[in-house]
PDB file of C-alpha atoms in Angstrom:
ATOM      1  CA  UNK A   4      22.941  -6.313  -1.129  1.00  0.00           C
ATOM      2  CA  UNK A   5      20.168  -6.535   1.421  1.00  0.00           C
ATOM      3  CA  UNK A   6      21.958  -4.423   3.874  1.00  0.00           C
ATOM      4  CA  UNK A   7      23.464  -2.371   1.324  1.00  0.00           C
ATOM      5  CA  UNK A   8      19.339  -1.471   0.377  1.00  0.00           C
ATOM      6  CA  UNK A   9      18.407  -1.373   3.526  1.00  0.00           C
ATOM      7  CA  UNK A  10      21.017   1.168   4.405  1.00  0.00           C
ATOM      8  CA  UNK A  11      19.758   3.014   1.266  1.00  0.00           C
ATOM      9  CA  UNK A  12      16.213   3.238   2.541  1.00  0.00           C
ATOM     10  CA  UNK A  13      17.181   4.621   5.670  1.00  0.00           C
ATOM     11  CA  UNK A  14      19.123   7.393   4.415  1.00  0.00           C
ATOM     12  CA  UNK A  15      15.867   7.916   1.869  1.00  0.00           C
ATOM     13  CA  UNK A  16      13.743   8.123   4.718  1.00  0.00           C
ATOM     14  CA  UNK A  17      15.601  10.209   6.910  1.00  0.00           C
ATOM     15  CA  UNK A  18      15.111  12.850   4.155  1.00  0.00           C
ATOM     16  CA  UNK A  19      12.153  12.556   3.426  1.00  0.00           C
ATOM     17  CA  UNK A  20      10.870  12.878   7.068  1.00  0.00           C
ATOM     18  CA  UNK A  21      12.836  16.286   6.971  1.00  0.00           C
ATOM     19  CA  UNK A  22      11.075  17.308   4.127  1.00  0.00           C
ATOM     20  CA  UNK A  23      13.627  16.639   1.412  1.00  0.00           C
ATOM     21  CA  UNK A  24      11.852  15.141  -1.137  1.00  0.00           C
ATOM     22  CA  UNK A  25      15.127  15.454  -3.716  1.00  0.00           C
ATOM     23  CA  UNK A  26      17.328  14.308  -1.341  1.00  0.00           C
ATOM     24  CA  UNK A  27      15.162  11.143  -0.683  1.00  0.00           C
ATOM     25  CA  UNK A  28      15.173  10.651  -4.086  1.00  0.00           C
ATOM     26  CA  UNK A  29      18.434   8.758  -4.900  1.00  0.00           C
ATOM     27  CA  UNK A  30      18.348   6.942  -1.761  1.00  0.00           C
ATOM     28  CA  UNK A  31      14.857   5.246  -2.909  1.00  0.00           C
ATOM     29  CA  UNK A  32      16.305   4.694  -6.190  1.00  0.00           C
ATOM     30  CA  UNK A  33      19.071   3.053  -4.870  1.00  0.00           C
ATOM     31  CA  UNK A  34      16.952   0.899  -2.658  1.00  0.00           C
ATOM     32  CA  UNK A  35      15.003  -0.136  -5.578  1.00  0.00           C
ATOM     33  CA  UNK A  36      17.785  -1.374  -7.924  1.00  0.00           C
ATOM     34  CA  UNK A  37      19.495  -3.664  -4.998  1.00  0.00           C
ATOM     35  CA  UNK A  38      16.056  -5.133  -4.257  1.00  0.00           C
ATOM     36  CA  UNK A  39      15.816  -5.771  -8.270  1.00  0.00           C
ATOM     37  CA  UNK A  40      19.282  -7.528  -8.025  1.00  0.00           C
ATOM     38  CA  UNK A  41      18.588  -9.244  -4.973  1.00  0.00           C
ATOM     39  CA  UNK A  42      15.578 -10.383  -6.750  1.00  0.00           C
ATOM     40  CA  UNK A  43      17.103 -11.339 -10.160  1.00  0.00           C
ATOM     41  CA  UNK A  44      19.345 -13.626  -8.259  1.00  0.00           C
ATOM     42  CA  UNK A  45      16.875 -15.733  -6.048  1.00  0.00           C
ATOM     43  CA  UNK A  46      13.579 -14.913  -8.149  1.00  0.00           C
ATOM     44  CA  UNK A  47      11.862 -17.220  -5.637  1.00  0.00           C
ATOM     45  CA  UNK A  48      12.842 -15.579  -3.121  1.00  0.00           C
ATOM     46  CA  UNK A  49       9.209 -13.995  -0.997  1.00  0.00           C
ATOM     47  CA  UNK A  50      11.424 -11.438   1.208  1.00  0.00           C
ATOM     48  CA  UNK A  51      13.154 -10.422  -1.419  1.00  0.00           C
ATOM     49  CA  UNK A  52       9.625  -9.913  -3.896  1.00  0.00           C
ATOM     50  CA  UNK A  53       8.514  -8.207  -0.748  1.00  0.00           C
ATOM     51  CA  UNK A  54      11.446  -5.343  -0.709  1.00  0.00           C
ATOM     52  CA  UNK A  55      11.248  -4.592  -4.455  1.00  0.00           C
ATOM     53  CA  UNK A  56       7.221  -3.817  -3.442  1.00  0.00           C
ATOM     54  CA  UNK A  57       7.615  -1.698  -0.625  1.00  0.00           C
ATOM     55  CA  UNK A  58      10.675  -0.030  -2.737  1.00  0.00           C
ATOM     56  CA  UNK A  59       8.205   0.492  -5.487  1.00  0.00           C
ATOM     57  CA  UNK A  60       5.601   2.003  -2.611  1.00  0.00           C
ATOM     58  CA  UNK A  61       7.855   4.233  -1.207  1.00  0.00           C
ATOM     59  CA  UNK A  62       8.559   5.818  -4.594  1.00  0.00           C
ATOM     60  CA  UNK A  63       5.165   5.936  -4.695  1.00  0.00           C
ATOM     61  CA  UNK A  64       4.848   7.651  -2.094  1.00  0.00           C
ATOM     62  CA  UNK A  65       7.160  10.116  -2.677  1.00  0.00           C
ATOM     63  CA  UNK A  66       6.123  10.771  -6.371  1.00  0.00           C
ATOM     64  CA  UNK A  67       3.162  11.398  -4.601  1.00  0.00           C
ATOM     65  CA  UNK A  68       4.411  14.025  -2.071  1.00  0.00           C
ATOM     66  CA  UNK A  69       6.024  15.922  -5.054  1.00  0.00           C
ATOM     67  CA  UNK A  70       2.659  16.048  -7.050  1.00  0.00           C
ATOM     68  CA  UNK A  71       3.208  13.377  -9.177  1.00  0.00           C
ATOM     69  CA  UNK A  72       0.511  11.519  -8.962  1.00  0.00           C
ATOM     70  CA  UNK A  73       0.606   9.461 -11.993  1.00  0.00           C
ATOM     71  CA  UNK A  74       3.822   8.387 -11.466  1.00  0.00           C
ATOM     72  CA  UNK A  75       3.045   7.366  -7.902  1.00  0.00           C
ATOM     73  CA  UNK A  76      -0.367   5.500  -9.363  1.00  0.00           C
ATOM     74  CA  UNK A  77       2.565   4.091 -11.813  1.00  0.00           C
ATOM     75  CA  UNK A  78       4.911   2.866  -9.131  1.00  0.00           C
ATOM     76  CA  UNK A  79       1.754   1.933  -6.523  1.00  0.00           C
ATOM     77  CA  UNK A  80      -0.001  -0.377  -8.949  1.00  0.00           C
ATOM     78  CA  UNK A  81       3.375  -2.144  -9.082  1.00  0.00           C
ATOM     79  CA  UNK A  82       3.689  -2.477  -5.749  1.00  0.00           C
ATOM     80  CA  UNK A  83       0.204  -3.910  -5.536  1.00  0.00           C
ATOM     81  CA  UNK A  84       0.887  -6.383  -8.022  1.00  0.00           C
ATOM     82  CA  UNK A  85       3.879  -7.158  -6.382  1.00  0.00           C
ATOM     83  CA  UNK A  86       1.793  -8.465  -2.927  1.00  0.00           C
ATOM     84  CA  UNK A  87      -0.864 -10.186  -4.683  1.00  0.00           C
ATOM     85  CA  UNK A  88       1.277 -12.678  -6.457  1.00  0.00           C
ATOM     86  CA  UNK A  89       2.411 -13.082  -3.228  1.00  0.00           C
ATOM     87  CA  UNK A  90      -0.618 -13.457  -1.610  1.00  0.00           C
ATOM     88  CA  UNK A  91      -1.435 -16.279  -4.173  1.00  0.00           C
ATOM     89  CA  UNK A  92       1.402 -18.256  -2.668  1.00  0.00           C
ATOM     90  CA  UNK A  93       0.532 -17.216   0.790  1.00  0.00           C
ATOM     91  CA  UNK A  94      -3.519 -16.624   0.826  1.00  0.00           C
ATOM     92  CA  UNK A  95      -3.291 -16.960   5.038  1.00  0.00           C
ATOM     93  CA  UNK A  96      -0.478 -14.204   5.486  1.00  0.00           C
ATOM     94  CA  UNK A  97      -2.378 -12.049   7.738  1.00  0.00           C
ATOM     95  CA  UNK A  98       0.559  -9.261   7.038  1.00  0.00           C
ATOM     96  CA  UNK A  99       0.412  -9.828   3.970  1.00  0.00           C
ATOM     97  CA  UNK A 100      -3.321  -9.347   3.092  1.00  0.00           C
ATOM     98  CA  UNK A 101      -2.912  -6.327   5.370  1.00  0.00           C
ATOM     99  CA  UNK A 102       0.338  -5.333   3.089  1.00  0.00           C
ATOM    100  CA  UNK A 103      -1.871  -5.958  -0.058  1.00  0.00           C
ATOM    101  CA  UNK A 104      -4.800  -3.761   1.447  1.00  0.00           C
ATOM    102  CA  UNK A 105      -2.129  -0.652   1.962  1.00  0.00           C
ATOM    103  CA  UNK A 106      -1.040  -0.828  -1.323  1.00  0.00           C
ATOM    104  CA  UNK A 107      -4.760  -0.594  -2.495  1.00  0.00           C
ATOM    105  CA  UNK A 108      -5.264   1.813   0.072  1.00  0.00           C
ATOM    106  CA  UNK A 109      -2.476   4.088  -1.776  1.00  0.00           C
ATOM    107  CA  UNK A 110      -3.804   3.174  -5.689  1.00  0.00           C
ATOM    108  CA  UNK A 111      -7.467   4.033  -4.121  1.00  0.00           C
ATOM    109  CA  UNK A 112      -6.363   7.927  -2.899  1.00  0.00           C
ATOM    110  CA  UNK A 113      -4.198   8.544  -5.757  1.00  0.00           C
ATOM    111  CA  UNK A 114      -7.253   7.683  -8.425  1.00  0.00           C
ATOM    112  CA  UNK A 115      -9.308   9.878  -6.182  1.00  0.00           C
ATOM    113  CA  UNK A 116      -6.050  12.500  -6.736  1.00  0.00           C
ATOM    114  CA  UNK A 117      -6.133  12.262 -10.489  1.00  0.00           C
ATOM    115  CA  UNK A 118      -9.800  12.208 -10.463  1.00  0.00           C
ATOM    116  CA  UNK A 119     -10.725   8.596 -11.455  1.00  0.00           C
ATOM    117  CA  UNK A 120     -13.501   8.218  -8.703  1.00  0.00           C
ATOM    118  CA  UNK A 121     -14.535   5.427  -9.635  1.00  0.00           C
ATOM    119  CA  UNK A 122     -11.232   3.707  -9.856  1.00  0.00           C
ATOM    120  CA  UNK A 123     -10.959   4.589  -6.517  1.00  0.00           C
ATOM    121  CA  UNK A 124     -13.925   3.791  -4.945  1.00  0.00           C
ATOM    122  CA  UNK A 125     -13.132   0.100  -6.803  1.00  0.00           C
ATOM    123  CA  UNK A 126      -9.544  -0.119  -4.971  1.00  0.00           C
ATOM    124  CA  UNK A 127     -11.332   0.512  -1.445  1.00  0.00           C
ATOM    125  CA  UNK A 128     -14.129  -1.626  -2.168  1.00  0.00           C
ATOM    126  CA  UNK A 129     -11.321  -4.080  -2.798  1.00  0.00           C
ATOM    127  CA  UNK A 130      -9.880  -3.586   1.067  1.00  0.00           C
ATOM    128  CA  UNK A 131     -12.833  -4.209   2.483  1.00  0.00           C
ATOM    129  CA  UNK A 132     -13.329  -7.573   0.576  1.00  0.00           C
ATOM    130  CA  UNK A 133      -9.942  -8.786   1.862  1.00  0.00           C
ATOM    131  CA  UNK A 134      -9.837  -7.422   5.248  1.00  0.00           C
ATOM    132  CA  UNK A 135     -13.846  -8.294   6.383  1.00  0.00           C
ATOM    133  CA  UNK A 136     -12.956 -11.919   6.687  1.00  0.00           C
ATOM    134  CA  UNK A 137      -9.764 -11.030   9.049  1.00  0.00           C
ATOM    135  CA  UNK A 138     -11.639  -8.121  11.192  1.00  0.00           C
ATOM    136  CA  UNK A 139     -14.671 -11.143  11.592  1.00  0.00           C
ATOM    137  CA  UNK A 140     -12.641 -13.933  12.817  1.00  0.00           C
ATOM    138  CA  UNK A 141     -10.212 -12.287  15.073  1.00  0.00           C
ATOM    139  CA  UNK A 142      -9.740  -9.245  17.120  1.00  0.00           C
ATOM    140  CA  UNK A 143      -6.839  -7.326  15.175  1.00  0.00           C
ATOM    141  CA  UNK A 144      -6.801  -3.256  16.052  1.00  0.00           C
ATOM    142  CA  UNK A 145      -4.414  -2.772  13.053  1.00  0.00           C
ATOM    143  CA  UNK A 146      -7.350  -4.550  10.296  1.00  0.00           C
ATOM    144  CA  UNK A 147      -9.992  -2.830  12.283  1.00  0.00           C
ATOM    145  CA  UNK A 148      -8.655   0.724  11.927  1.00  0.00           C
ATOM    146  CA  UNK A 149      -7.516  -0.251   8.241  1.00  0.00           C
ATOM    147  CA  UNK A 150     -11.205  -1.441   7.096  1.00  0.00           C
ATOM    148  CA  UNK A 151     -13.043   1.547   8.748  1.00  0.00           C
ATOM    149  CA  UNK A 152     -11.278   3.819   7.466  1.00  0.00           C
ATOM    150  CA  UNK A 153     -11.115   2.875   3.956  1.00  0.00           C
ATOM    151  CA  UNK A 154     -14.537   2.251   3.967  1.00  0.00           C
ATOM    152  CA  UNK A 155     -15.010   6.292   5.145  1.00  0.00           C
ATOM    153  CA  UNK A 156     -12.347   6.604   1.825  1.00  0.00           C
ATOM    154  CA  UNK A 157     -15.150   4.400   0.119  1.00  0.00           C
ATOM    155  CA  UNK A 158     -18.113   6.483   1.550  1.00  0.00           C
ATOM    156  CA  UNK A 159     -16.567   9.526  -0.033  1.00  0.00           C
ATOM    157  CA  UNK A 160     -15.844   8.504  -3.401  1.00  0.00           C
ATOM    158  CA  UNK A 161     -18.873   7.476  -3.886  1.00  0.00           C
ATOM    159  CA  UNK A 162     -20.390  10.175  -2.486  1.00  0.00           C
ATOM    160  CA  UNK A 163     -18.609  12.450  -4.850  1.00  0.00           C
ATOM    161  CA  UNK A 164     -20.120   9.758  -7.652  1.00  0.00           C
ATOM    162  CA  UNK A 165     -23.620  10.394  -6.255  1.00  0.00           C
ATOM    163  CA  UNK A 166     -24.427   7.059  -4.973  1.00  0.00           C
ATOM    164  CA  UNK A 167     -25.627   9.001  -1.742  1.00  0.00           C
ATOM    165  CA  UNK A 168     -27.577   5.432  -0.548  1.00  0.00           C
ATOM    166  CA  UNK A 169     -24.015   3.730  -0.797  1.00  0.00           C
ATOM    167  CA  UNK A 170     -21.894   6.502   0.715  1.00  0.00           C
ATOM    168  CA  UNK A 171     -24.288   6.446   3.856  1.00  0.00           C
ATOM    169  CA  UNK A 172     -24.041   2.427   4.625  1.00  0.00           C
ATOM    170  CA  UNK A 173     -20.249   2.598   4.286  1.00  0.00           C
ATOM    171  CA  UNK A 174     -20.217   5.596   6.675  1.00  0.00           C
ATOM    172  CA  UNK A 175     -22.393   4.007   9.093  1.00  0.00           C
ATOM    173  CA  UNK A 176     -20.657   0.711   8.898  1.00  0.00           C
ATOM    174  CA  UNK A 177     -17.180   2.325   9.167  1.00  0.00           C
ATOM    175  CA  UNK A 178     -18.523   4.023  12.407  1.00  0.00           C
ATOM    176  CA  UNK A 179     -19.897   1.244  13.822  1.00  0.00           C
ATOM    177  CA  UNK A 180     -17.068  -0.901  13.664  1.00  0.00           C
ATOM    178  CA  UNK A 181     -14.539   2.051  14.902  1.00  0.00           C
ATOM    179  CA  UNK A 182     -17.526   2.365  18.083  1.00  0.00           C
ATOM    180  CA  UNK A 183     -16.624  -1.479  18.755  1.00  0.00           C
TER     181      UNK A 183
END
């Protein structure tokens, strides 16, 4: 069943990288209901809690490419959820915070999408809470990028909200830590 999904992504992805949102589609789908199963039969199972969230993520994703963005907010929240009952069993996972902090990332520009500003500058506000501790105890290009730019994502929601004294720390924080 792994493989089987895994082989199901693939084909999904494919697709979509050559545009074909429909013919991604079933592929994801697919991918989806053998991580379920996978899941149903060793619910313990972290790997296989991890594929059913990046299957949720990458319907997401493509519910967001076809203008759907509150199914993608739908299928990104569950996702989310997804890593941080994981992260509760694993709060040192370095991937996994980072994992956790994309999915946010994705709930955070989908809000803004819909228009929930707010919403969204709470879900990048939320990266930068679990990522500062990483990006200040170890040198990690892939958490440095992440945090700076969500807190320009930050800077810009709230910007939008008003909160001009907010929007110009996060700016000149983001930049300072990209400068480093």
């Amino acid at each position: 069943l792994f493989e089987l999904g895994q082989a199901e992504f693939w084909v999904g992805y494919v697709a979509w990288q050559r545009g074909d949102l429909q013919g991604a589609e079933k592929p994801f789908i697919n991918y989806m209901k053998y991580s379920r199963e996978l899941l149903e039969r060793e619910p313990e199972n972290s790997d296989y809690s991890m594929e059913l969230s990046y299957a949720y993520s990458n319907l997401g994703s493509l519910a967001r490419a076809s203008g759907n963005s509150r199914a993608a907010l739908d299928n990104f929240i569950l996702s989310a959820d997804i890593n941080a009952v994981e992260l509760k069993k694993h709060p040192d996972d370095v991937d996994l915070i980072y994992s956790y902090a994309e999915g946010l990332s994705w709930i955070g520009s989908t809000k803004a999408d819909l228009g929930d500003l707010s919403g969204s500058e709470q879900a990048f506000g939320q990266i930068s809470t679990l990522l500062q501790p990483i990006y200040d105890k170890e040198e990690n290009a892939r958490v440095t990028f992440t945090l700076a730019s969500n807190m320009a994502f930050q800077a810009e929601a709230n910007l939008y909200l008003g909160d001009m004294k907010s929007a110009k720390a996060l700016n000149a924080e983001s930049m300072r830590i990209l400068d480093m």
